PDB file of C-alpha atoms in Angstrom:
ATOM      1  CA  MET A 295       0.101   0.145  -0.158  1.00  0.00           C
ATOM      2  CA  LYS A 296       0.955   3.347  -0.803  1.00  0.00           C
ATOM      3  CA  PHE A 297       0.692   6.165   0.594  1.00  0.00           C
ATOM      4  CA  MET A 298       0.131   9.583  -1.165  1.00  0.00           C
ATOM      5  CA  ARG A 299       2.098  12.363  -0.528  1.00  0.00           C
ATOM      6  CA  GLY A 300       0.460  15.315   1.890  1.00  0.00           C
ATOM      7  CA  ALA A 301      -2.607  13.141   3.250  1.00  0.00           C
ATOM      8  CA  GLY A 302      -2.184  14.752   6.271  1.00  0.00           C
ATOM      9  CA  PHE A 303      -2.289  18.370   5.685  1.00  0.00           C
ATOM     10  CA  ARG A 304      -5.210  17.305   3.485  1.00  0.00           C
ATOM     11  CA  ILE A 305      -7.510  15.344   6.363  1.00  0.00           C
ATOM     12  CA  ALA A 306      -5.801  18.069   8.737  1.00  0.00           C
ATOM     13  CA  GLY A 307      -8.041  21.143   6.109  1.00  0.00           C
ATOM     14  CA  LEU A 308     -11.036  18.810   6.276  1.00  0.00           C
ATOM     15  CA  VAL A 309     -11.018  18.713   9.753  1.00  0.00           C
ATOM     16  CA  LEU A 310     -10.513  22.217  10.283  1.00  0.00           C
ATOM     17  CA  GLY A 311     -12.661  23.241   7.066  1.00  0.00           C
ATOM     18  CA  ILE A 312     -15.390  21.556   8.945  1.00  0.00           C
ATOM     19  CA  LEU A 313     -14.570  22.559  12.621  1.00  0.00           C
ATOM     20  CA  ALA A 314     -14.726  26.212  11.279  1.00  0.00           C
ATOM     21  CA  LEU A 315     -18.137  25.588   9.474  1.00  0.00           C
ATOM     22  CA  VAL A 316     -20.236  24.774  12.921  1.00  0.00           C
ATOM     23  CA  LEU A 317     -18.430  27.013  13.946  1.00  0.00           C
ATOM     24  CA  SER A 318     -19.359  30.106  11.929  1.00  0.00           C
ATOM     25  CA  VAL A 319     -22.888  28.578  12.118  1.00  0.00           C
ATOM     26  CA  VAL A 320     -23.107  28.547  15.611  1.00  0.00           C
ATOM     27  CA  GLY A 321     -21.669  31.863  15.875  1.00  0.00           C
ATOM     28  CA  VAL A 322     -24.580  32.485  13.502  1.00  0.00           C
ATOM     29  CA  VAL A 323     -27.209  31.348  15.455  1.00  0.00           C
ATOM     30  CA  MET A 324     -25.991  33.383  18.866  1.00  0.00           C
ATOM     31  CA  SER A 325     -26.163  36.329  17.190  1.00  0.00           C
ATOM     32  CA  ALA A 326     -29.930  35.774  15.685  1.00  0.00           C
ATOM     33  CA  ILE A 327     -30.791  34.530  19.441  1.00  0.00           C
ATOM     34  CA  GLY A 328     -29.151  37.614  20.485  1.00  0.00           C
ATOM     35  CA  LEU A 329     -31.201  40.114  18.508  1.00  0.00           C
ATOM     36  CA  HIS A 330     -34.239  38.880  19.494  1.00  0.00           C
ATOM     37  CA  LYS A 331     -33.471  39.450  22.399  1.00  0.00           C
ATOM     38  CA  ALA A 332     -32.248  42.650  22.420  1.00  0.00           C
ATOM     39  CA  HIS A 333     -35.758  43.723  19.886  1.00  0.00           C
ATOM     40  CA  GLN A 334     -37.705  41.685  22.914  1.00  0.00           C
ATOM     41  CA  CYS A 335     -36.211  43.532  25.331  1.00  0.00           C
ATOM     42  CA  LYS A 336     -36.859  47.456  23.772  1.00  0.00           C
ATOM     43  CA  HIS A 337     -40.274  46.461  24.607  1.00  0.00           C
ATOM     44  CA  CYS A 338     -40.532  45.164  27.497  1.00  0.00           C
ATOM     45  CA  LYS A 339     -41.779  46.985  30.904  1.00  0.00           C
ATOM     46  CA  MET A 340     -37.755  46.364  32.329  1.00  0.00           C
ATOM     47  CA  GLU A 341     -35.896  48.996  29.457  1.00  0.00           C
ATOM     48  CA  GLY A 342     -35.251  50.848  32.684  1.00  0.00           C
ATOM     49  CA  MET A 343     -32.740  48.550  34.062  1.00  0.00           C
ATOM     50  CA  TYR A 344     -30.784  48.047  31.470  1.00  0.00           C
ATOM     51  CA  ARG A 345     -29.589  51.261  29.975  1.00  0.00           C
TER      52      ARG A 345
END
């Protein structure tokens, strides 16, 4: 069995690419949740507590 040169770099690149994709999706979701919560707080009665 003959190994290809650079196969380790390909696997590492693939793993890091998948990890970066997952983290970016999580970041977008958390940002959307934070914006939604901030919008809710604008209209609640406790607005004075957060200024």
